Coordinates of C-alpha atoms and ligand atoms in Angstrom, one line a residue:
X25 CA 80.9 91.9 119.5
X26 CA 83.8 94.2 120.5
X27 CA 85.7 95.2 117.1
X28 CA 89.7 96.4 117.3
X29 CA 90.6 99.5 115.5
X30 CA 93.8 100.3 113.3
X31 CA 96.0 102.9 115.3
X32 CA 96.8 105.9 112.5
X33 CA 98.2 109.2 113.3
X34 CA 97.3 108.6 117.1
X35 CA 93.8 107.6 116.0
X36 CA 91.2 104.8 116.7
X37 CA 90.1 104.3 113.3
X38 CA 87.6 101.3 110.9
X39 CA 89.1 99.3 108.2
X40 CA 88.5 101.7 104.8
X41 CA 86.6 98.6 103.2
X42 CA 84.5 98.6 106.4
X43 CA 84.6 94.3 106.6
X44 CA 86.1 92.9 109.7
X45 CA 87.4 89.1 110.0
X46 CA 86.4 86.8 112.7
X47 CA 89.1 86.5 116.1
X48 CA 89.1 83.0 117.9
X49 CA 89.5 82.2 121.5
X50 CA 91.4 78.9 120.4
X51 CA 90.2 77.3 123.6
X52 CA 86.8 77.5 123.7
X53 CA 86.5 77.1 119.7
X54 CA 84.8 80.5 119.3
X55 CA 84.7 83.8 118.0
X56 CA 85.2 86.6 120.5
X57 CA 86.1 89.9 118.5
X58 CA 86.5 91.1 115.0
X59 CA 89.6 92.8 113.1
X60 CA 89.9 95.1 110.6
X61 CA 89.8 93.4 107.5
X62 CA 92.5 96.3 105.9
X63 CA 93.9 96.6 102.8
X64 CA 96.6 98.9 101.4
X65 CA 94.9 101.9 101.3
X66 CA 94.8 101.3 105.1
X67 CA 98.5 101.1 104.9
X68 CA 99.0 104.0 102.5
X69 CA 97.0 106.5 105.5
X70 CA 99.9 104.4 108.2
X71 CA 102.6 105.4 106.0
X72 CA 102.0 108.9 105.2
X73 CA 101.0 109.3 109.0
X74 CA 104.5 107.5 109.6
X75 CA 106.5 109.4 107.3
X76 CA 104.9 112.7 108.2
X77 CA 106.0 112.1 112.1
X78 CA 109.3 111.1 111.2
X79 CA 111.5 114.5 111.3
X80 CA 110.0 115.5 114.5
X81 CA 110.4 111.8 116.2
X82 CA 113.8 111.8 114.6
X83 CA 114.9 115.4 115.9
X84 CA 113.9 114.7 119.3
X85 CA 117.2 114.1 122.2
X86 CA 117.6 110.8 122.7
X87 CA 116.5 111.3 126.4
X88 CA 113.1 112.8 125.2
X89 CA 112.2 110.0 123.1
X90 CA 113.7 107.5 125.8
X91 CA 111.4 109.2 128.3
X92 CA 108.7 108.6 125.7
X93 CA 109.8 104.8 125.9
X94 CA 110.2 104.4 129.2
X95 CA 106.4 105.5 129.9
X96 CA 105.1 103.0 127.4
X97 CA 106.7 100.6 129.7
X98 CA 105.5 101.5 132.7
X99 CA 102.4 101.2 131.4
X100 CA 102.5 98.0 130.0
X101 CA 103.9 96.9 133.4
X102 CA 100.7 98.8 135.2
X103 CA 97.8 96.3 132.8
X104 CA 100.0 93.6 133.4
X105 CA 97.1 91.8 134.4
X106 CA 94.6 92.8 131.9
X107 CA 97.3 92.3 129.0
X108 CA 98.3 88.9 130.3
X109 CA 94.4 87.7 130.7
X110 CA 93.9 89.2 126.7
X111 CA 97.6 87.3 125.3
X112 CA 96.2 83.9 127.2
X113 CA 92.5 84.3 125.6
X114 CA 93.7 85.7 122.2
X115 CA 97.1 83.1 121.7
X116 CA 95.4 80.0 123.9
X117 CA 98.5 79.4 126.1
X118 CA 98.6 79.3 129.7
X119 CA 97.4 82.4 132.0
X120 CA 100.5 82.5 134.2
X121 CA 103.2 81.8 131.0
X122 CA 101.7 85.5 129.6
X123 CA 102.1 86.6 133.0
X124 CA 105.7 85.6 134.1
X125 CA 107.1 86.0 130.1
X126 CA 105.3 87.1 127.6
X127 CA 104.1 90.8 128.9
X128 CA 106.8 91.4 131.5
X129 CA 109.2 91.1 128.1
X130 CA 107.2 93.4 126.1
X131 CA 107.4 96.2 128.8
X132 CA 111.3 95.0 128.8
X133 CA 111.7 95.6 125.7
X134 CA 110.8 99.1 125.4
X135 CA 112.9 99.7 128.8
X136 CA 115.9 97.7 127.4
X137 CA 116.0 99.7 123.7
X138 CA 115.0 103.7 126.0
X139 CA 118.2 102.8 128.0
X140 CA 120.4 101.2 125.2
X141 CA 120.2 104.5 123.3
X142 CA 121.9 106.4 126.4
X143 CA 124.7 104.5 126.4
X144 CA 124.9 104.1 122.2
X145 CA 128.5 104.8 120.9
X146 CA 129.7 104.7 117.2
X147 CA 133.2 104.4 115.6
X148 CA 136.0 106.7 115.6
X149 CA 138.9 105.9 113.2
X150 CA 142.4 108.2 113.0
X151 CA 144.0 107.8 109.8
X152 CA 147.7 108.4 110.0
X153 CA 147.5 111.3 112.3
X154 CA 146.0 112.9 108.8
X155 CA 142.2 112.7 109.0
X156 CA 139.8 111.8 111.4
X157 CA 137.0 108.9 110.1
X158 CA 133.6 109.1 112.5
X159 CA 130.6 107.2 111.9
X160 CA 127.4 108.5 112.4
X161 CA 124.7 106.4 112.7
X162 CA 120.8 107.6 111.3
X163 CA 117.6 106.3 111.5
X164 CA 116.6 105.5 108.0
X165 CA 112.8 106.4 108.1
X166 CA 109.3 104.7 108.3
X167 CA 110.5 100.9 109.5
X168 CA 107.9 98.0 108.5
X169 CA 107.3 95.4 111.3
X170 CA 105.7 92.2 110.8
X171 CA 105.1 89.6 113.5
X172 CA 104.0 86.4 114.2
X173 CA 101.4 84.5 116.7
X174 CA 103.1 82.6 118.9
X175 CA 104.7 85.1 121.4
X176 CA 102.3 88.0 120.1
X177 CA 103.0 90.9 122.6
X178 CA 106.8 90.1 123.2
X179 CA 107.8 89.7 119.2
X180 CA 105.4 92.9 118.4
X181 CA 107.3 94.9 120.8
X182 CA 110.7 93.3 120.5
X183 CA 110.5 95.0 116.6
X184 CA 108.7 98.1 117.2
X185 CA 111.1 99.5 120.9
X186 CA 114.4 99.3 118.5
X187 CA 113.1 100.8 115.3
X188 CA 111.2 103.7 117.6
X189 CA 114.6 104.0 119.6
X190 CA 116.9 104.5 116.8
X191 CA 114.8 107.6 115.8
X192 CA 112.4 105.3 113.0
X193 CA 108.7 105.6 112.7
X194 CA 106.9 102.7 112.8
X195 CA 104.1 100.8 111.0
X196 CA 103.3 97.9 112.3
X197 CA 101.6 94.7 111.8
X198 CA 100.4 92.2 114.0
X199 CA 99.4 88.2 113.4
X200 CA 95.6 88.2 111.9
X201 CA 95.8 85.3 114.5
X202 CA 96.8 87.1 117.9
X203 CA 96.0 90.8 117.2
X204 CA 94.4 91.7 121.2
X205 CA 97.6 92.8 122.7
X206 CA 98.6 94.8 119.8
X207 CA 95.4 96.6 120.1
X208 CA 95.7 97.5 124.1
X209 CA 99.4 98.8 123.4
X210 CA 97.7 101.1 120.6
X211 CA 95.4 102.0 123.7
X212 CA 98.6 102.7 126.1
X213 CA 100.1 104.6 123.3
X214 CA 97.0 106.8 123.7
X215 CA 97.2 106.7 127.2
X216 CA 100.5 108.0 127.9
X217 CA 100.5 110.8 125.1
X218 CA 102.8 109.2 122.8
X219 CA 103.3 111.4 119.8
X220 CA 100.7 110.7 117.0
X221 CA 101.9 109.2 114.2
X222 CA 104.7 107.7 115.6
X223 CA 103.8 103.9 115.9
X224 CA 100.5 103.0 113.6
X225 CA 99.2 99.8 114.2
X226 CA 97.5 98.4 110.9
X227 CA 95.5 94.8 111.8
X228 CA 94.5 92.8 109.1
X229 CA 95.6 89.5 106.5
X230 CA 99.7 89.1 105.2
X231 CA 98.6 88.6 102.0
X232 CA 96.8 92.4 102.2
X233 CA 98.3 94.2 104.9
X234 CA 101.4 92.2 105.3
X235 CA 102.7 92.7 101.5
X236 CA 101.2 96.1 101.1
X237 CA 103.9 97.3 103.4
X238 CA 106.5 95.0 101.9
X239 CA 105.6 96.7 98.5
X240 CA 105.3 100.0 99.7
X241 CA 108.5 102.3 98.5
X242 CA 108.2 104.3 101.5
X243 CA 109.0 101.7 103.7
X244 CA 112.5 101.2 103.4
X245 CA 113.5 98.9 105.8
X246 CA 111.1 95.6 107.5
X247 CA 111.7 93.5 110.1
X248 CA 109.8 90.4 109.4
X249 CA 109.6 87.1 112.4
X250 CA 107.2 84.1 110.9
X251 CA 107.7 81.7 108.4
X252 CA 110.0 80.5 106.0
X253 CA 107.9 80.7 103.2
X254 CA 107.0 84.3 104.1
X255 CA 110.5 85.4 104.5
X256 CA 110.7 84.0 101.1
X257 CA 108.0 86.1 99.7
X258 CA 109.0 89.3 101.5
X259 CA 112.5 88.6 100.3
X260 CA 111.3 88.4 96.5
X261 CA 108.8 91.7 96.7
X262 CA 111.5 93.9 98.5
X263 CA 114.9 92.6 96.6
X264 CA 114.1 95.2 93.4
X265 CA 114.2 98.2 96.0
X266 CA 117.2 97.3 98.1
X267 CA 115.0 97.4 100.9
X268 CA 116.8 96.6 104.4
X269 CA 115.7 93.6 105.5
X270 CA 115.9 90.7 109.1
X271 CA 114.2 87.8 108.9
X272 CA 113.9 85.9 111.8
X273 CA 111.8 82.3 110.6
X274 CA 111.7 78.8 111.3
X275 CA 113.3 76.1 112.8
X276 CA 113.8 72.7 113.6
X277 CA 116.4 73.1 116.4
X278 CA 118.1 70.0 117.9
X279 CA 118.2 68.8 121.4
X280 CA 121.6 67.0 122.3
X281 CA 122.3 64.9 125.2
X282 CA 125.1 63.1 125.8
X283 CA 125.5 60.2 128.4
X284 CA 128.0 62.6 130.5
X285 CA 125.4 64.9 131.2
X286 CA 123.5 66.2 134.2
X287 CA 120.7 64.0 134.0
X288 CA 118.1 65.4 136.3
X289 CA 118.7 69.4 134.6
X290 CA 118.5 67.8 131.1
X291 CA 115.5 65.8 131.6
X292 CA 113.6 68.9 133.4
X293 CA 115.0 71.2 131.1
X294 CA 114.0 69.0 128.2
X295 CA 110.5 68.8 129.1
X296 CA 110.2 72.8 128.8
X297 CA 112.0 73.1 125.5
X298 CA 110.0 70.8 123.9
X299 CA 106.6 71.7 125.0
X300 CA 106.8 75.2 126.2
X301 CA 103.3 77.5 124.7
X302 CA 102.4 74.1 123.0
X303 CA 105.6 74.0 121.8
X304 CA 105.1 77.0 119.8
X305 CA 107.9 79.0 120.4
X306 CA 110.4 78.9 117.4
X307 CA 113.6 78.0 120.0
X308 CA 111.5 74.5 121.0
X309 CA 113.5 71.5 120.5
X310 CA 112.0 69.6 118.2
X311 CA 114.4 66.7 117.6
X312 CA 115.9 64.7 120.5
X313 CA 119.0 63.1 120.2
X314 CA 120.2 61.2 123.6
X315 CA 123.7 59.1 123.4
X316 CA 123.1 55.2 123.3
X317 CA 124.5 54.7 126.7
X318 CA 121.5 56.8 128.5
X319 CA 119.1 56.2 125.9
X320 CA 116.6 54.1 127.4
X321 CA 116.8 55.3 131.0
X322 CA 116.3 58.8 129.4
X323 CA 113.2 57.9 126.8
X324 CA 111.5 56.0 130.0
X325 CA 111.7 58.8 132.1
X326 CA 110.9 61.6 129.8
X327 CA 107.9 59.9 128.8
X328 CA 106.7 59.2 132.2
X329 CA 107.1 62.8 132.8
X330 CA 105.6 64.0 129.6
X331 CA 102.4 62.0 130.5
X332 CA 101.9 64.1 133.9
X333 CA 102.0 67.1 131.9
X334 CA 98.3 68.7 132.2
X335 CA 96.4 70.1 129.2
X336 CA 93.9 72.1 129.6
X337 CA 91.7 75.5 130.4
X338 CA 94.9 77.9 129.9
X339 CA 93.2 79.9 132.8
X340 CA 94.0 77.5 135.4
X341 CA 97.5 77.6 137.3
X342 CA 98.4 74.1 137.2
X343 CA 97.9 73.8 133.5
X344 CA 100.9 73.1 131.9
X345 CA 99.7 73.4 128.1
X346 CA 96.8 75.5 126.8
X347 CA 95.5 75.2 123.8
X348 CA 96.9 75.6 120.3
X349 CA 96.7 78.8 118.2
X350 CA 93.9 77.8 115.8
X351 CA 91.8 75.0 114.1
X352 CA 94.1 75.1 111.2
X353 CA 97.1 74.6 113.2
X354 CA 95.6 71.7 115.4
X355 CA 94.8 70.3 112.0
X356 CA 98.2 70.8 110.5
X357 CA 99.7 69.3 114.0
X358 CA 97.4 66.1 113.7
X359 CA 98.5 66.1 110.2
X360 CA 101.9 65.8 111.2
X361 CA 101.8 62.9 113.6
X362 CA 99.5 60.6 111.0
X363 CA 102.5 61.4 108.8
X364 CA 105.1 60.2 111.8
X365 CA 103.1 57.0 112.0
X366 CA 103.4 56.4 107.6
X367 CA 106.5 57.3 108.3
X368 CA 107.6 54.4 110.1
X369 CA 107.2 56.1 113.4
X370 CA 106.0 54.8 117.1
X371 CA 104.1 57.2 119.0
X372 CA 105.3 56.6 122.4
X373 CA 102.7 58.8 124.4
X374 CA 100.3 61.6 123.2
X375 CA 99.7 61.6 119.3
X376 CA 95.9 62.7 119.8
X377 CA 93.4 65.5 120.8
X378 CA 93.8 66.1 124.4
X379 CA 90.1 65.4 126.3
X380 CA 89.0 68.7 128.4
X381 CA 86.2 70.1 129.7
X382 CA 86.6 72.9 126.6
X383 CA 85.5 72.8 123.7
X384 CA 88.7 74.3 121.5
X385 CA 91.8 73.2 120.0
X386 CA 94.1 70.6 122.4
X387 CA 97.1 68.2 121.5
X388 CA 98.6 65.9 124.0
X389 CA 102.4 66.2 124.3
X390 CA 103.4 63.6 121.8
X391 CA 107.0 62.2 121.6
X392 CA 108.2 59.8 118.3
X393 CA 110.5 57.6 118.1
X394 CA 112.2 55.5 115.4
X395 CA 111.7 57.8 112.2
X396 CA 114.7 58.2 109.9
X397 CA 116.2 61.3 110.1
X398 CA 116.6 62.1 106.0
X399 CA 111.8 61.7 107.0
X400 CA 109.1 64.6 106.3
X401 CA 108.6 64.7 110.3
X402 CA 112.1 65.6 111.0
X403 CA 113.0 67.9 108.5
X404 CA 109.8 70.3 108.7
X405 CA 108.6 72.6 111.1
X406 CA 105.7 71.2 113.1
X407 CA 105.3 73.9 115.0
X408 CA 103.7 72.5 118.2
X409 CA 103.6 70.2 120.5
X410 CA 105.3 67.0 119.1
X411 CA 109.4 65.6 119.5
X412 CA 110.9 63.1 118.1
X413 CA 113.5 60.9 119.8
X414 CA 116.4 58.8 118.7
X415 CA 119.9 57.7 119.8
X416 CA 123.1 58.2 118.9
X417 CA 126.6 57.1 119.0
X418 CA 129.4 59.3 118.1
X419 CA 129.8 63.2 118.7
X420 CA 130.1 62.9 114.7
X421 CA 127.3 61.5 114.0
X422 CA 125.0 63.8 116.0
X423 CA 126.6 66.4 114.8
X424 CA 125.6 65.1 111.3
X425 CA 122.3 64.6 112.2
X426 CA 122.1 68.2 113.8
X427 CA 122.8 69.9 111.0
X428 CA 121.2 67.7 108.2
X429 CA 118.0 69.9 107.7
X430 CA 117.0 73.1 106.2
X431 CA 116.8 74.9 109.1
X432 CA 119.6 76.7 111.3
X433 CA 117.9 78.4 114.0
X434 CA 119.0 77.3 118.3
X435 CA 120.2 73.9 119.3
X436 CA 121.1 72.8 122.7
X437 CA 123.7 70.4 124.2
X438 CA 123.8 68.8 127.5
X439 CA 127.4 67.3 128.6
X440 CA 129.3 67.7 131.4
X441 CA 132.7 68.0 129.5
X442 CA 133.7 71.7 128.8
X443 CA 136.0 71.1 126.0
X444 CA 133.3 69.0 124.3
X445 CA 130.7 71.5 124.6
X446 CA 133.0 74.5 122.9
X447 CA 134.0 72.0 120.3
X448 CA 130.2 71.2 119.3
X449 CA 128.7 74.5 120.0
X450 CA 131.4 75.9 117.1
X451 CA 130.4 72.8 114.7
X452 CA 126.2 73.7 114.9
X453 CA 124.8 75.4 112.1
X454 CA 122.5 77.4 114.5
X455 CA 122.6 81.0 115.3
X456 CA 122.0 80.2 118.9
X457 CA 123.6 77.2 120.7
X458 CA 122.4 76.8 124.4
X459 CA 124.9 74.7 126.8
X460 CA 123.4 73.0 129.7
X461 CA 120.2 75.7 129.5
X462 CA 117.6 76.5 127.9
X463 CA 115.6 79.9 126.8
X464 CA 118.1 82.1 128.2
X465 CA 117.2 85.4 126.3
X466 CA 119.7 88.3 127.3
X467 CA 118.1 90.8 125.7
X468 CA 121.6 92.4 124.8
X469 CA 122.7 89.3 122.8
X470 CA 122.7 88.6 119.2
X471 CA 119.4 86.8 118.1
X472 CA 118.8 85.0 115.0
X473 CA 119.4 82.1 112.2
X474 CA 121.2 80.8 110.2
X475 CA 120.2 78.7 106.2
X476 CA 116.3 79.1 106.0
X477 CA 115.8 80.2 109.4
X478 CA 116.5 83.9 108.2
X479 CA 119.0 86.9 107.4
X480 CA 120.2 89.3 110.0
X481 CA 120.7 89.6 113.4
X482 CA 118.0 91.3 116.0
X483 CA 118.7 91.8 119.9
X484 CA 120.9 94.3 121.8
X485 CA 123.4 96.4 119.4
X486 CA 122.7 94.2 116.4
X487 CA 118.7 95.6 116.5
X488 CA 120.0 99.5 116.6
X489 CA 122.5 98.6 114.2
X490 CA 119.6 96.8 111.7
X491 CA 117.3 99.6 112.4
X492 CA 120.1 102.6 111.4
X493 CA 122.5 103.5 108.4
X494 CA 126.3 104.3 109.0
X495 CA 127.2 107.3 107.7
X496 CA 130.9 107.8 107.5
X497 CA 132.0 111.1 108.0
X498 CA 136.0 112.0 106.9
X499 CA 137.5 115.4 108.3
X500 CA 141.6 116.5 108.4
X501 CA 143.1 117.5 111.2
X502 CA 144.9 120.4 110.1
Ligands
LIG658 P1 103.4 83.6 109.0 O1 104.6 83.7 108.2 O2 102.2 82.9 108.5 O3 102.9 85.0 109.5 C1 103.8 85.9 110.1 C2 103.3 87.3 109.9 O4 103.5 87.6 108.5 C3 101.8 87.5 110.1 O5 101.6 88.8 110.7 C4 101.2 87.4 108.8 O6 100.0 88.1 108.6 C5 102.3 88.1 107.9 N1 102.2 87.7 106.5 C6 101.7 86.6 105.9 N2 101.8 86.6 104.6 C7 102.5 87.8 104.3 C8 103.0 88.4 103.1 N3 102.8 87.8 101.9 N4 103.7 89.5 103.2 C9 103.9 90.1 104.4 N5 103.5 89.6 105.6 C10 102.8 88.5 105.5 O7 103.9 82.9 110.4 P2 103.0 82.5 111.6 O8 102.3 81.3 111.3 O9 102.3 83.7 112.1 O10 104.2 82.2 112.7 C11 104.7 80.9 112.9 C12 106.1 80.9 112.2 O11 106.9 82.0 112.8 C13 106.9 79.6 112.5 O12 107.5 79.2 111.3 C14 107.9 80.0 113.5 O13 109.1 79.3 113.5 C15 108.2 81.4 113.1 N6 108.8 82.2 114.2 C16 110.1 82.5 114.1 C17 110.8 83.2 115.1 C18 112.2 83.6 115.0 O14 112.6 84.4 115.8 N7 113.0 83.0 114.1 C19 110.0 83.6 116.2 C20 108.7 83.2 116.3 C21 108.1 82.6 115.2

């Protein structure tokens, strides 16, 4: 069975404890590959391999190590094919979503964060006429990413292009869950020369591999995307050394439609944000909330349309939902809709297995309605592919009901009235407030929550800001 290697110092190399952990294809139910099973003496080799190629990475012109960028994107772009076949097998979602998304974004993101550097300004302040205040802006030294399962490829790389732009070395961690695609960029690293030690790639359990980095002084700054709980955790073991820190966690983002909206686009639209890679994706609306007066027309229609949504074999093109991540997953889903149903709630379609000719881990699309909101199903992160539905009246009220959980992630609002959309977009607790669209990720804008759905800001500026210190430098000008 094909075993991945840990990528240290621009070499292929075993776990030090030599044990490996099993690596599911999530649709057929099987194992397919191992993983290094590593631990922190795995991580210590990352890190001194890290910190060892930092002055020379960090020396280089910012064209050189854009040019070394930019040729980790072609390449990702050249096994688009290949990388999009291993993110569908690895993840379980559909063939032509890892196609058209997930691994066109990952070669993206390296593209976006070569160029961004060329065009990087920082602050210039005159005081009085007297002194001249500039800011320089440094990479502060061996970065720490840590990323989830669900978009495995496009979060990896969305961490690791900024903190290798600004000058940082990397080590990097991928989901124990997803770790395929993480593996083949290790093999493009190889490919195109990119300078050894640079970005190490250590695979392996968060509670080993994940907090061995948190812990480690050398690593003074992490960018962490997964749970709450795990943000909370990291938070904890990096607080005593003042480490740097964005965490990007969970969500339970709210889907608004008023009765003056565009019907048609919300309904269409709707159907994508909720169930979207299984409804994986931590931007999924999770909670419906459609105004009284379109209410019924809008729940009879979504549903119709949520029932022609296929499941199935994530290789084949008109599959719509592939399966989810794991067995533990698909148990914790199915956990969460016999919950619904104690809660008080009526399954209107879905709420079971999905039947398929394979032999992994399926969920029909499942929409809810008639739960209280203040209930476990709508204050906690599912994570997959279940929405709940429920009217409202007032603009108040939603807003009420919006912002009544933890969480503070995206939200989206459909109405056709301008001033009404600025005036609720500025009342969500979200980071991200979508108008009339969905998913639209400008990779130069702000991304990021808000209450337990994280600290800091990644995307655009605000990821070469996160991954560099301000220095200010004070000269007089006589
Ligand atoms: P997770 O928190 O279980 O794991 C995320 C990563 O952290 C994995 O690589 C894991 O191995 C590692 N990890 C686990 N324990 C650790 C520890 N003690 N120290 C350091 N690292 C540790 O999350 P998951 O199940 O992989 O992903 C799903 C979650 O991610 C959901 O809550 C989802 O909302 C969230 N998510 C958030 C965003 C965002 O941008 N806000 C994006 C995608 C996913």
């Amino acid at each position: 069975m094909f075993q991945i290697k840990n990528y240290i110092n621009g070499e292929f190399v075993p776990p030090n404890s030599g044990c490996y952990l099993d690596n599911f294809n999530p649709a057929e139910g099987e194992v397919y590959s191992q993983i290094p099973d590593s631990d922190a003496s795995d991580v210590e080799l990352a890190v001194q391999a890290a910190k060892a190629a930092f002055p020379a990475w960090s020396s280089l012109t910012r064209e050189e190590r854009s040019q070394h960028m930019l040729n980790v994107s072609r390449r990702i772009s050249e096994r688009l094919d290949e990388l999009a076949a291993a993110e569908s097998t690895d993840n379980g979602k559909p063939l032509w979503l890892a196609k058209k998304v997930d691994i066109p974004r990952a070669s993206d993101n390296f593209k976006f964060f070569a160029t961004a550097i060329l065009h990087d300004s920082s602050e210039l302040h005159d005081t009085d006429g007297l002194y001249l205040n500039y800011t320089l802006r440094q990479p502060i030294g061996v970065a720490g990413c840590i990323s989830p399962w669900n978009l495995p490829l496009y979060l990896f790389t969305w961490k690791i292009a900024p903190a290798l732009a600004s000058g940082n070395t990397v080590v990097a961690k991928p989901s124990e869950v997803t770790p395929m695609t993480a593996y083949l960029l290790s093999e493009i690293c190889d490919e195109v020369g990119f300078p050894k030690g640079v970005l190490n790639i250590v695979h392996g359990l968060g509670a080993k591999v994940g907090s061995a980095m948190t812990e480690h002084p050398d690593v003074p700054i992490i960018s962490f995307t997964g749970g709450t709980e795990t943000g909370k955790t990291i938070a904890r073991t990096a607080a005593p050394m003042f480490k740097k820190l964005s965490l990007e966690l969970g969500g339970k983002n709210p889907n608004i439609i008023f009765d003056d909206c565009d019907l048609e686009n919300a309904l269409r639209t709707s159907l994508n944000s909720s169930f979207a890679n299984q409804g994986q994706i931590c931007l999924c609306g999770s909670r419906m909330y459609v105004q009284r007066g379109i209410y019924e027309e809008f729940k009879t229609r979504f549903v119709a349309e949520v029932k022609k949504l296929k499941v199935g074999n994530p290789k084949a093109d008109d599959v719509k939902l592939g399966a989810v991540v794991s067995k533990p997953h698909f148990d914790k889903i199915l956990s969460y809709i016999a919950l619904a149903k104690e809660e008080g709630g009526t399954v209107l379609c879905g709420g079971k297995p999905a039947e398929t000719d394979m032999n992994g881990w399926f969920i029909e699309p499942t929409v809810i309605e008639g739960l209280a909101e203040t209930c476990r199903t709508n204050q906690e992160e599912i994570f997959g592919p279940v929405v709940t539905i429920q009217p409202f009246d007032t603009e108040e009220e939603v807003l009420q009901y919006a912002n009544g959980t933890q969480y503070g992630l995206a939200s989206t609002v459909w109405t056709s009235d301008l001033t009404k959309a600025h005036r609720v977009a500025a009342q969500l607790h979200t980071g991200i407030v979508w108008v009339n669209c969905w998913l639209v990720r400008d990779l130069r804008t702000p991304f990021g929550g808000v209450k337990n759905s994280g600290v800091g800001r990644e995307g655009g500026w605000e990821a070469l800001r996160f991954f560099t210190e301000p220095k200010n430098v004070c000269i007089p000008l006589s």
